[in-house]
mmCIF file of C-alpha atoms in Angstrom:
data_model
loop_
_atom_site.group_PDB
_atom_site.id
_atom_site.type_symbol
_atom_site.label_atom_id
_atom_site.label_comp_id
_atom_site.label_asym_id
_atom_site.label_seq_id
_atom_site.Cartn_x
_atom_site.Cartn_y
_atom_site.Cartn_z
ATOM 1 C CA UNK A 73 0.000 0.000 0.000
ATOM 2 C CA UNK A 74 1.592 3.266 -1.136
ATOM 3 C CA UNK A 75 -1.360 5.598 -0.603
ATOM 4 C CA UNK A 76 -0.615 7.693 2.477
ATOM 5 C CA UNK A 77 -4.285 8.526 2.907
ATOM 6 C CA UNK A 78 -5.082 4.823 3.237
ATOM 7 C CA UNK A 79 -2.341 4.379 5.838
ATOM 8 C CA UNK A 80 -3.659 7.362 7.797
ATOM 9 C CA UNK A 81 -7.172 5.880 7.731
ATOM 10 C CA UNK A 82 -5.838 2.638 9.225
ATOM 11 C CA UNK A 83 -3.898 4.593 11.856
ATOM 12 C CA UNK A 84 -7.074 6.409 12.906
ATOM 13 C CA UNK A 85 -8.852 3.094 13.365
ATOM 14 C CA UNK A 86 -5.885 1.901 15.452
ATOM 15 C CA UNK A 87 -6.137 4.950 17.706
ATOM 16 C CA UNK A 88 -9.797 4.222 18.429
ATOM 17 C CA UNK A 89 -9.115 0.561 19.099
ATOM 18 C CA UNK A 90 -6.420 1.525 21.598
ATOM 19 C CA UNK A 91 -8.988 3.712 23.362
ATOM 20 C CA UNK A 92 -11.347 0.740 23.447
ATOM 21 C CA UNK A 93 -8.643 -1.483 24.931
ATOM 22 C CA UNK A 94 -7.773 0.729 27.879
ATOM 23 C CA UNK A 95 -11.430 1.497 28.585
ATOM 24 C CA UNK A 96 -12.445 -2.180 28.452
ATOM 25 C CA UNK A 97 -9.699 -3.309 30.827
ATOM 26 C CA UNK A 98 -10.255 -0.365 33.156
ATOM 27 C CA UNK A 99 -14.005 -0.979 33.240
ATOM 28 C CA UNK A 100 -13.660 -4.336 34.989
ATOM 29 C CA UNK A 101 -10.201 -3.805 36.496
ATOM 30 C CA UNK A 102 -9.100 -6.993 34.784
ATOM 31 C CA UNK A 103 -7.425 -7.951 31.535
ATOM 32 C CA UNK A 104 -4.266 -7.632 29.482
ATOM 33 C CA UNK A 105 -3.640 -4.166 28.025
ATOM 34 C CA UNK A 106 0.095 -4.378 27.234
ATOM 35 C CA UNK A 107 0.140 -6.957 24.454
ATOM 36 C CA UNK A 108 -3.207 -5.743 23.121
ATOM 37 C CA UNK A 109 -1.854 -2.222 22.626
ATOM 38 C CA UNK A 110 1.306 -3.589 21.039
ATOM 39 C CA UNK A 111 -0.595 -5.656 18.452
ATOM 40 C CA UNK A 112 -3.154 -3.046 17.415
ATOM 41 C CA UNK A 113 -1.566 -2.296 14.037
ATOM 42 C CA UNK A 114 -1.449 -6.017 13.303
ATOM 43 C CA UNK A 115 -5.188 -6.474 13.807
ATOM 44 C CA UNK A 116 -6.131 -3.282 11.984
ATOM 45 C CA UNK A 117 -3.974 -4.030 8.941
ATOM 46 C CA UNK A 118 -5.268 -7.607 8.829
ATOM 47 C CA UNK A 119 -9.002 -6.962 9.209
ATOM 48 C CA UNK A 120 -9.247 -3.616 7.415
ATOM 49 C CA UNK A 121 -6.856 -4.199 4.514
ATOM 50 C CA UNK A 122 -5.201 -7.589 4.093
ATOM 51 C CA UNK A 123 -7.678 -10.323 4.942
ATOM 52 C CA UNK A 124 -10.638 -11.385 2.816
ATOM 53 C CA UNK A 125 -13.413 -11.978 5.341
ATOM 54 C CA UNK A 126 -17.165 -11.743 5.730
ATOM 55 C CA UNK A 127 -18.747 -10.165 8.808
ATOM 56 C CA UNK A 128 -21.829 -12.341 8.335
ATOM 57 C CA UNK A 129 -19.492 -15.044 9.647
ATOM 58 C CA UNK A 130 -19.833 -18.200 7.601
ATOM 59 C CA UNK A 131 -18.821 -21.003 10.010
ATOM 60 C CA UNK A 132 -17.092 -22.972 7.250
ATOM 61 C CA UNK A 133 -15.342 -19.935 5.717
ATOM 62 C CA UNK A 134 -15.424 -21.170 2.143
ATOM 63 C CA UNK A 135 -13.732 -18.622 -0.104
ATOM 64 C CA UNK A 136 -12.474 -16.565 2.842
ATOM 65 C CA UNK A 137 -9.230 -16.075 4.689
ATOM 66 C CA UNK A 138 -9.119 -17.308 8.280
ATOM 67 C CA UNK A 139 -7.518 -15.910 11.422
ATOM 68 C CA UNK A 140 -6.654 -17.674 14.679
ATOM 69 C CA UNK A 141 -5.391 -16.010 17.856
ATOM 70 C CA UNK A 142 -3.087 -18.294 19.815
ATOM 71 C CA UNK A 143 -2.067 -15.862 22.586
ATOM 72 C CA UNK A 144 -5.690 -15.440 23.617
ATOM 73 C CA UNK A 145 -5.014 -13.184 26.599
ATOM 74 C CA UNK A 146 -4.831 -10.217 24.200
ATOM 75 C CA UNK A 147 -8.548 -10.621 23.559
ATOM 76 C CA UNK A 148 -9.326 -6.895 24.094
ATOM 77 C CA UNK A 149 -7.660 -5.894 20.826
ATOM 78 C CA UNK A 150 -9.385 -8.701 18.926
ATOM 79 C CA UNK A 151 -12.830 -7.958 20.345
ATOM 80 C CA UNK A 152 -12.494 -4.273 19.556
ATOM 81 C CA UNK A 153 -11.301 -5.028 16.023
ATOM 82 C CA UNK A 154 -14.175 -7.430 15.379
ATOM 83 C CA UNK A 155 -16.705 -4.915 16.664
ATOM 84 C CA UNK A 156 -15.243 -2.017 14.705
ATOM 85 C CA UNK A 157 -15.167 -4.217 11.582
ATOM 86 C CA UNK A 158 -18.879 -4.963 11.973
ATOM 87 C CA UNK A 159 -19.053 -8.483 13.418
ATOM 88 C CA UNK A 160 -21.177 -7.321 16.365
ATOM 89 C CA UNK A 161 -22.345 -4.070 17.924
ATOM 90 C CA UNK A 162 -19.608 -1.825 19.289
ATOM 91 C CA UNK A 163 -21.719 -1.223 22.398
ATOM 92 C CA UNK A 164 -21.136 -4.847 23.429
ATOM 93 C CA UNK A 165 -17.516 -3.977 24.246
ATOM 94 C CA UNK A 166 -18.870 -2.596 27.520
ATOM 95 C CA UNK A 167 -19.607 -6.205 28.562
ATOM 96 C CA UNK A 168 -15.947 -7.263 28.447
ATOM 97 C CA UNK A 169 -15.149 -9.881 31.134
ATOM 98 C CA UNK A 170 -18.497 -9.430 32.857
ATOM 99 C CA UNK A 171 -20.544 -12.368 34.141
ATOM 100 C CA UNK A 172 -22.377 -14.180 31.305
ATOM 101 C CA UNK A 173 -20.766 -11.903 28.696
ATOM 102 C CA UNK A 174 -19.841 -13.258 25.270
ATOM 103 C CA UNK A 175 -16.570 -11.302 25.622
ATOM 104 C CA UNK A 176 -14.697 -13.467 28.091
ATOM 105 C CA UNK A 177 -11.143 -12.772 29.205
ATOM 106 C CA UNK A 178 -9.922 -15.422 26.795
ATOM 107 C CA UNK A 179 -11.876 -16.007 23.578
ATOM 108 C CA UNK A 180 -14.537 -18.693 23.952
ATOM 109 C CA UNK A 181 -17.000 -20.342 21.589
ATOM 110 C CA UNK A 182 -19.945 -21.453 23.730
ATOM 111 C CA UNK A 183 -21.765 -18.118 23.349
ATOM 112 C CA UNK A 184 -21.253 -18.015 19.562
ATOM 113 C CA UNK A 185 -19.529 -14.642 19.369
ATOM 114 C CA UNK A 186 -19.144 -13.849 15.644
ATOM 115 C CA UNK A 187 -15.539 -14.011 14.463
ATOM 116 C CA UNK A 188 -14.356 -16.458 17.141
ATOM 117 C CA UNK A 189 -13.782 -19.976 15.805
ATOM 118 C CA UNK A 190 -11.859 -21.618 18.648
ATOM 119 C CA UNK A 191 -11.361 -21.065 22.352
ATOM 120 C CA UNK A 192 -7.794 -19.923 22.920
ATOM 121 C CA UNK A 193 -5.414 -18.826 25.612
ATOM 122 C CA UNK A 194 -3.845 -22.164 26.481
ATOM 123 C CA UNK A 195 -0.545 -21.190 24.912
ATOM 124 C CA UNK A 196 1.132 -23.233 22.208
ATOM 125 C CA UNK A 197 -1.981 -24.569 20.493
ATOM 126 C CA UNK A 198 -2.954 -21.933 17.938
ATOM 127 C CA UNK A 199 -0.441 -22.849 15.247
ATOM 128 C CA UNK A 200 -1.594 -26.480 15.270
ATOM 129 C CA UNK A 201 -5.225 -25.432 14.798
ATOM 130 C CA UNK A 202 -4.303 -22.997 12.032
ATOM 131 C CA UNK A 203 -2.380 -25.701 10.184
ATOM 132 C CA UNK A 204 -5.402 -27.968 10.289
ATOM 133 C CA UNK A 205 -7.523 -25.185 8.795
ATOM 134 C CA UNK A 206 -4.900 -24.481 6.132
ATOM 135 C CA UNK A 207 -4.747 -28.130 5.079
ATOM 136 C CA UNK A 208 -8.533 -28.272 4.964
ATOM 137 C CA UNK A 209 -8.549 -25.346 2.553
ATOM 138 C CA UNK A 210 -6.056 -27.168 0.335
ATOM 139 C CA UNK A 211 -8.185 -30.327 0.347
ATOM 140 C CA UNK A 212 -11.219 -28.222 -0.611
ATOM 141 C CA UNK A 213 -9.343 -26.434 -3.422
ATOM 142 C CA UNK A 214 -9.819 -23.156 -1.546
ATOM 143 C CA UNK A 215 -6.856 -20.918 -2.382
ATOM 144 C CA UNK A 216 -7.383 -18.466 0.479
ATOM 145 C CA UNK A 217 -4.911 -17.875 3.301
ATOM 146 C CA UNK A 218 -4.861 -18.790 6.985
ATOM 147 C CA UNK A 219 -3.332 -16.346 9.477
ATOM 148 C CA UNK A 220 -2.305 -17.027 13.072
ATOM 149 C CA UNK A 221 -0.745 -14.833 15.766
ATOM 150 C CA UNK A 222 1.503 -16.134 18.551
ATOM 151 C CA UNK A 223 3.458 -14.467 21.353
ATOM 152 C CA UNK A 224 7.240 -14.587 21.659
ATOM 153 C CA UNK A 225 7.088 -16.042 25.165
ATOM 154 C CA UNK A 226 4.814 -18.660 23.649
ATOM 155 C CA UNK A 227 7.786 -19.915 21.644
ATOM 156 C CA UNK A 228 8.895 -21.609 24.867
ATOM 157 C CA UNK A 229 6.065 -24.129 24.336
ATOM 158 C CA UNK A 230 7.098 -27.433 22.754
ATOM 159 C CA UNK A 231 3.899 -27.827 20.740
ATOM 160 C CA UNK A 232 4.848 -24.779 18.683
ATOM 161 C CA UNK A 233 7.921 -26.577 17.373
ATOM 162 C CA UNK A 234 6.081 -29.815 16.662
ATOM 163 C CA UNK A 235 3.638 -27.806 14.560
ATOM 164 C CA UNK A 236 6.463 -25.892 12.858
ATOM 165 C CA UNK A 237 8.123 -29.170 11.845
ATOM 166 C CA UNK A 238 4.817 -30.597 10.623
ATOM 167 C CA UNK A 239 4.046 -27.549 8.473
ATOM 168 C CA UNK A 240 7.339 -27.659 6.625
ATOM 169 C CA UNK A 241 7.218 -31.425 6.096
ATOM 170 C CA UNK A 242 3.707 -31.254 4.629
ATOM 171 C CA UNK A 243 4.463 -28.098 2.609
ATOM 172 C CA UNK A 244 1.594 -26.123 4.133
ATOM 173 C CA UNK A 245 2.268 -23.015 2.075
ATOM 174 C CA UNK A 246 -1.065 -21.213 2.513
ATOM 175 C CA UNK A 247 -0.387 -20.086 6.080
ATOM 176 C CA UNK A 248 1.159 -16.856 7.365
ATOM 177 C CA UNK A 249 2.070 -17.164 11.029
ATOM 178 C CA UNK A 250 3.182 -14.107 12.999
ATOM 179 C CA UNK A 251 5.148 -13.843 16.228
ATOM 180 C CA UNK A 252 4.527 -10.756 18.361
ATOM 181 C CA UNK A 253 8.191 -10.216 19.155
ATOM 182 C CA UNK A 254 8.008 -7.627 21.948
ATOM 183 C CA UNK A 255 10.584 -9.226 24.250
ATOM 184 C CA UNK A 256 8.217 -9.318 27.244
ATOM 185 C CA UNK A 257 6.166 -11.975 29.000
ATOM 186 C CA UNK A 258 4.186 -12.071 32.226
ATOM 187 C CA UNK A 259 7.178 -12.785 34.487
ATOM 188 C CA UNK A 260 9.639 -10.379 32.867
ATOM 189 C CA UNK A 261 11.828 -9.952 29.780
ATOM 190 C CA UNK A 262 11.767 -13.069 27.602
ATOM 191 C CA UNK A 263 15.553 -13.238 27.505
ATOM 192 C CA UNK A 264 15.653 -13.491 31.298
ATOM 193 C CA UNK A 265 12.807 -15.989 31.667
ATOM 194 C CA UNK A 266 14.048 -18.337 28.918
ATOM 195 C CA UNK A 267 16.165 -17.041 26.054
ATOM 196 C CA UNK A 268 14.914 -17.736 22.551
ATOM 197 C CA UNK A 269 18.395 -17.213 21.082
ATOM 198 C CA UNK A 270 18.238 -16.522 17.317
ATOM 199 C CA UNK A 271 14.540 -17.074 16.665
ATOM 200 C CA UNK A 272 14.721 -16.207 12.967
ATOM 201 C CA UNK A 273 17.394 -18.823 12.284
ATOM 202 C CA UNK A 274 15.452 -21.413 14.277
ATOM 203 C CA UNK A 275 12.349 -20.980 12.137
ATOM 204 C CA UNK A 276 14.398 -21.001 8.967
ATOM 205 C CA UNK A 277 16.091 -24.202 10.142
ATOM 206 C CA UNK A 278 12.636 -25.710 10.638
ATOM 207 C CA UNK A 279 11.925 -25.073 6.955
ATOM 208 C CA UNK A 280 9.927 -21.847 7.031
ATOM 209 C CA UNK A 281 10.352 -18.721 4.915
ATOM 210 C CA UNK A 282 10.818 -15.840 7.358
ATOM 211 C CA UNK A 283 9.971 -12.196 6.729
ATOM 212 C CA UNK A 284 10.411 -9.383 9.238
ATOM 213 C CA UNK A 285 8.277 -6.354 10.049
ATOM 214 C CA UNK A 286 8.020 -3.363 12.348
ATOM 215 C CA UNK A 287 4.673 -4.130 13.920
ATOM 216 C CA UNK A 288 3.957 -0.616 15.201
ATOM 217 C CA UNK A 289 4.636 0.991 11.819
ATOM 218 C CA UNK A 290 1.438 0.578 9.809
ATOM 219 C CA UNK A 291 3.043 1.104 6.406
ATOM 220 C CA UNK A 292 5.870 -1.328 7.150
ATOM 221 C CA UNK A 293 3.464 -3.955 8.434
ATOM 222 C CA UNK A 294 1.130 -3.705 5.441
ATOM 223 C CA UNK A 295 4.076 -3.960 3.049
ATOM 224 C CA UNK A 296 5.367 -7.050 4.853
ATOM 225 C CA UNK A 297 1.943 -8.696 4.779
ATOM 226 C CA UNK A 298 1.706 -8.081 1.049
ATOM 227 C CA UNK A 299 5.176 -9.579 0.565
ATOM 228 C CA UNK A 300 4.238 -12.597 2.689
ATOM 229 C CA UNK A 301 1.117 -13.172 0.589
ATOM 230 C CA UNK A 302 3.239 -13.165 -2.570
ATOM 231 C CA UNK A 303 5.373 -15.944 -1.082
ATOM 232 C CA UNK A 304 2.440 -18.281 -0.469
ATOM 233 C CA UNK A 305 2.052 -21.261 -2.783
ATOM 234 C CA UNK A 306 5.787 -21.846 -3.123
ATOM 235 C CA UNK A 307 6.007 -24.997 -1.016
ATOM 236 C CA UNK A 308 7.026 -23.458 2.305
ATOM 237 C CA UNK A 309 5.037 -21.996 5.231
ATOM 238 C CA UNK A 310 5.576 -18.295 5.961
ATOM 239 C CA UNK A 311 6.532 -16.712 9.294
ATOM 240 C CA UNK A 312 6.378 -12.987 10.012
ATOM 241 C CA UNK A 313 8.777 -11.899 12.774
ATOM 242 C CA UNK A 314 6.916 -8.800 13.962
ATOM 243 C CA UNK A 315 8.768 -6.529 16.348
ATOM 244 C CA UNK A 316 6.466 -4.504 18.586
ATOM 245 C CA UNK A 317 6.523 -2.587 21.845
ATOM 246 C CA UNK A 318 4.250 -3.850 24.591
ATOM 247 C CA UNK A 319 1.948 -0.998 25.599
ATOM 248 C CA UNK A 320 2.517 0.964 22.382
ATOM 249 C CA UNK A 321 0.523 4.197 22.204
ATOM 250 C CA UNK A 322 0.516 4.937 25.932
ATOM 251 C CA UNK A 323 3.843 6.361 27.089
ATOM 252 C CA UNK A 324 3.842 4.985 30.636
ATOM 253 C CA UNK A 325 2.954 1.461 29.448
ATOM 254 C CA UNK A 326 5.532 1.117 26.673
ATOM 255 C CA UNK A 327 8.285 -1.485 26.767
ATOM 256 C CA UNK A 328 7.673 -3.150 30.123
ATOM 257 C CA UNK A 329 6.099 -6.429 31.200
ATOM 258 C CA UNK A 330 4.452 -4.635 34.147
ATOM 259 C CA UNK A 331 1.370 -3.857 32.043
ATOM 260 C CA UNK A 332 1.037 -7.398 30.693
ATOM 261 C CA UNK A 333 -1.978 -8.090 32.890
ATOM 262 C CA UNK A 334 -2.589 -5.004 35.045
ATOM 263 C CA UNK A 335 -5.611 -2.733 34.655
ATOM 264 C CA UNK A 336 -5.195 1.057 34.629
ATOM 265 C CA UNK A 337 -6.514 3.103 37.545
ATOM 266 C CA UNK A 338 -8.874 6.042 37.002
ATOM 267 C CA UNK A 339 -5.874 8.368 36.826
ATOM 268 C CA UNK A 340 -4.011 6.022 34.479
ATOM 269 C CA UNK A 341 -7.035 5.834 32.202
ATOM 270 C CA UNK A 342 -7.309 9.615 31.974
ATOM 271 C CA UNK A 343 -3.625 9.887 31.095
ATOM 272 C CA UNK A 344 -3.909 7.149 28.483
ATOM 273 C CA UNK A 345 -7.008 8.565 26.794
ATOM 274 C CA UNK A 346 -5.369 11.982 26.598
ATOM 275 C CA UNK A 347 -2.733 10.392 24.338
ATOM 276 C CA UNK A 348 -5.171 8.543 22.053
ATOM 277 C CA UNK A 349 -7.351 10.341 19.532
ATOM 278 C CA UNK A 350 -11.037 9.441 19.476
ATOM 279 C CA UNK A 351 -11.698 8.837 15.795
ATOM 280 C CA UNK A 352 -14.745 6.568 15.507
ATOM 281 C CA UNK A 353 -16.635 7.412 18.692
ATOM 282 C CA UNK A 354 -16.284 5.674 22.029
ATOM 283 C CA UNK A 355 -18.718 2.907 22.889
#
């Protein structure tokens, strides 16, 4: 995408979604704002530019792209994106994490929330599910793409690497997996909890084509997605190493694991909202 006006439109949507995130988490004093804020550009670029999808939500998704969220604790950014894209009413965001709400802390399926295909949040499982969906599309002669997002701390899960090996062996080349590479996890910096060493070389050694992006730069991210799409169908699965800052958009939340799962106070919320432009109207 080279049209600056289009990039600016996406950035305005991202600003509103960030407002939704901090308000949702503040409203129930529970949730995960840090990673949600860091991945906002990812969700906006995917749902408002890259992905072919239908808000009427066909359960079988014939002729559509598919998305799976593996690190389900960042549900606030996904819920806001789905609502702003038209899957359900924006006003429902006010029900986040409340008793009997469809918007649980981790995405769930029992209440049939449009856009949610699997329950997630048990880390390490999303890539396996996405690969199954990608192979199903191949068997059905559906040439659309499957997308999946994982966390970098999640790369410490063994199931991720079993799935990575499987994908390369079976030449699942209609999947674009992304790692939110922000260097933070709930207990501290990833390199201190359990070093990932050279993650790019690991994925390449497992037989994947790896592209890299700046996940908080909308233009860079869109360009990388478009490049990744052009690499599909060449016999190898695609991985996007997406560098982000946890808490991006709110200066006192940026770059620290402390806001991984902490809700803002009233004062924190006021400070955060003062930094985020209201562009689509608050719920």
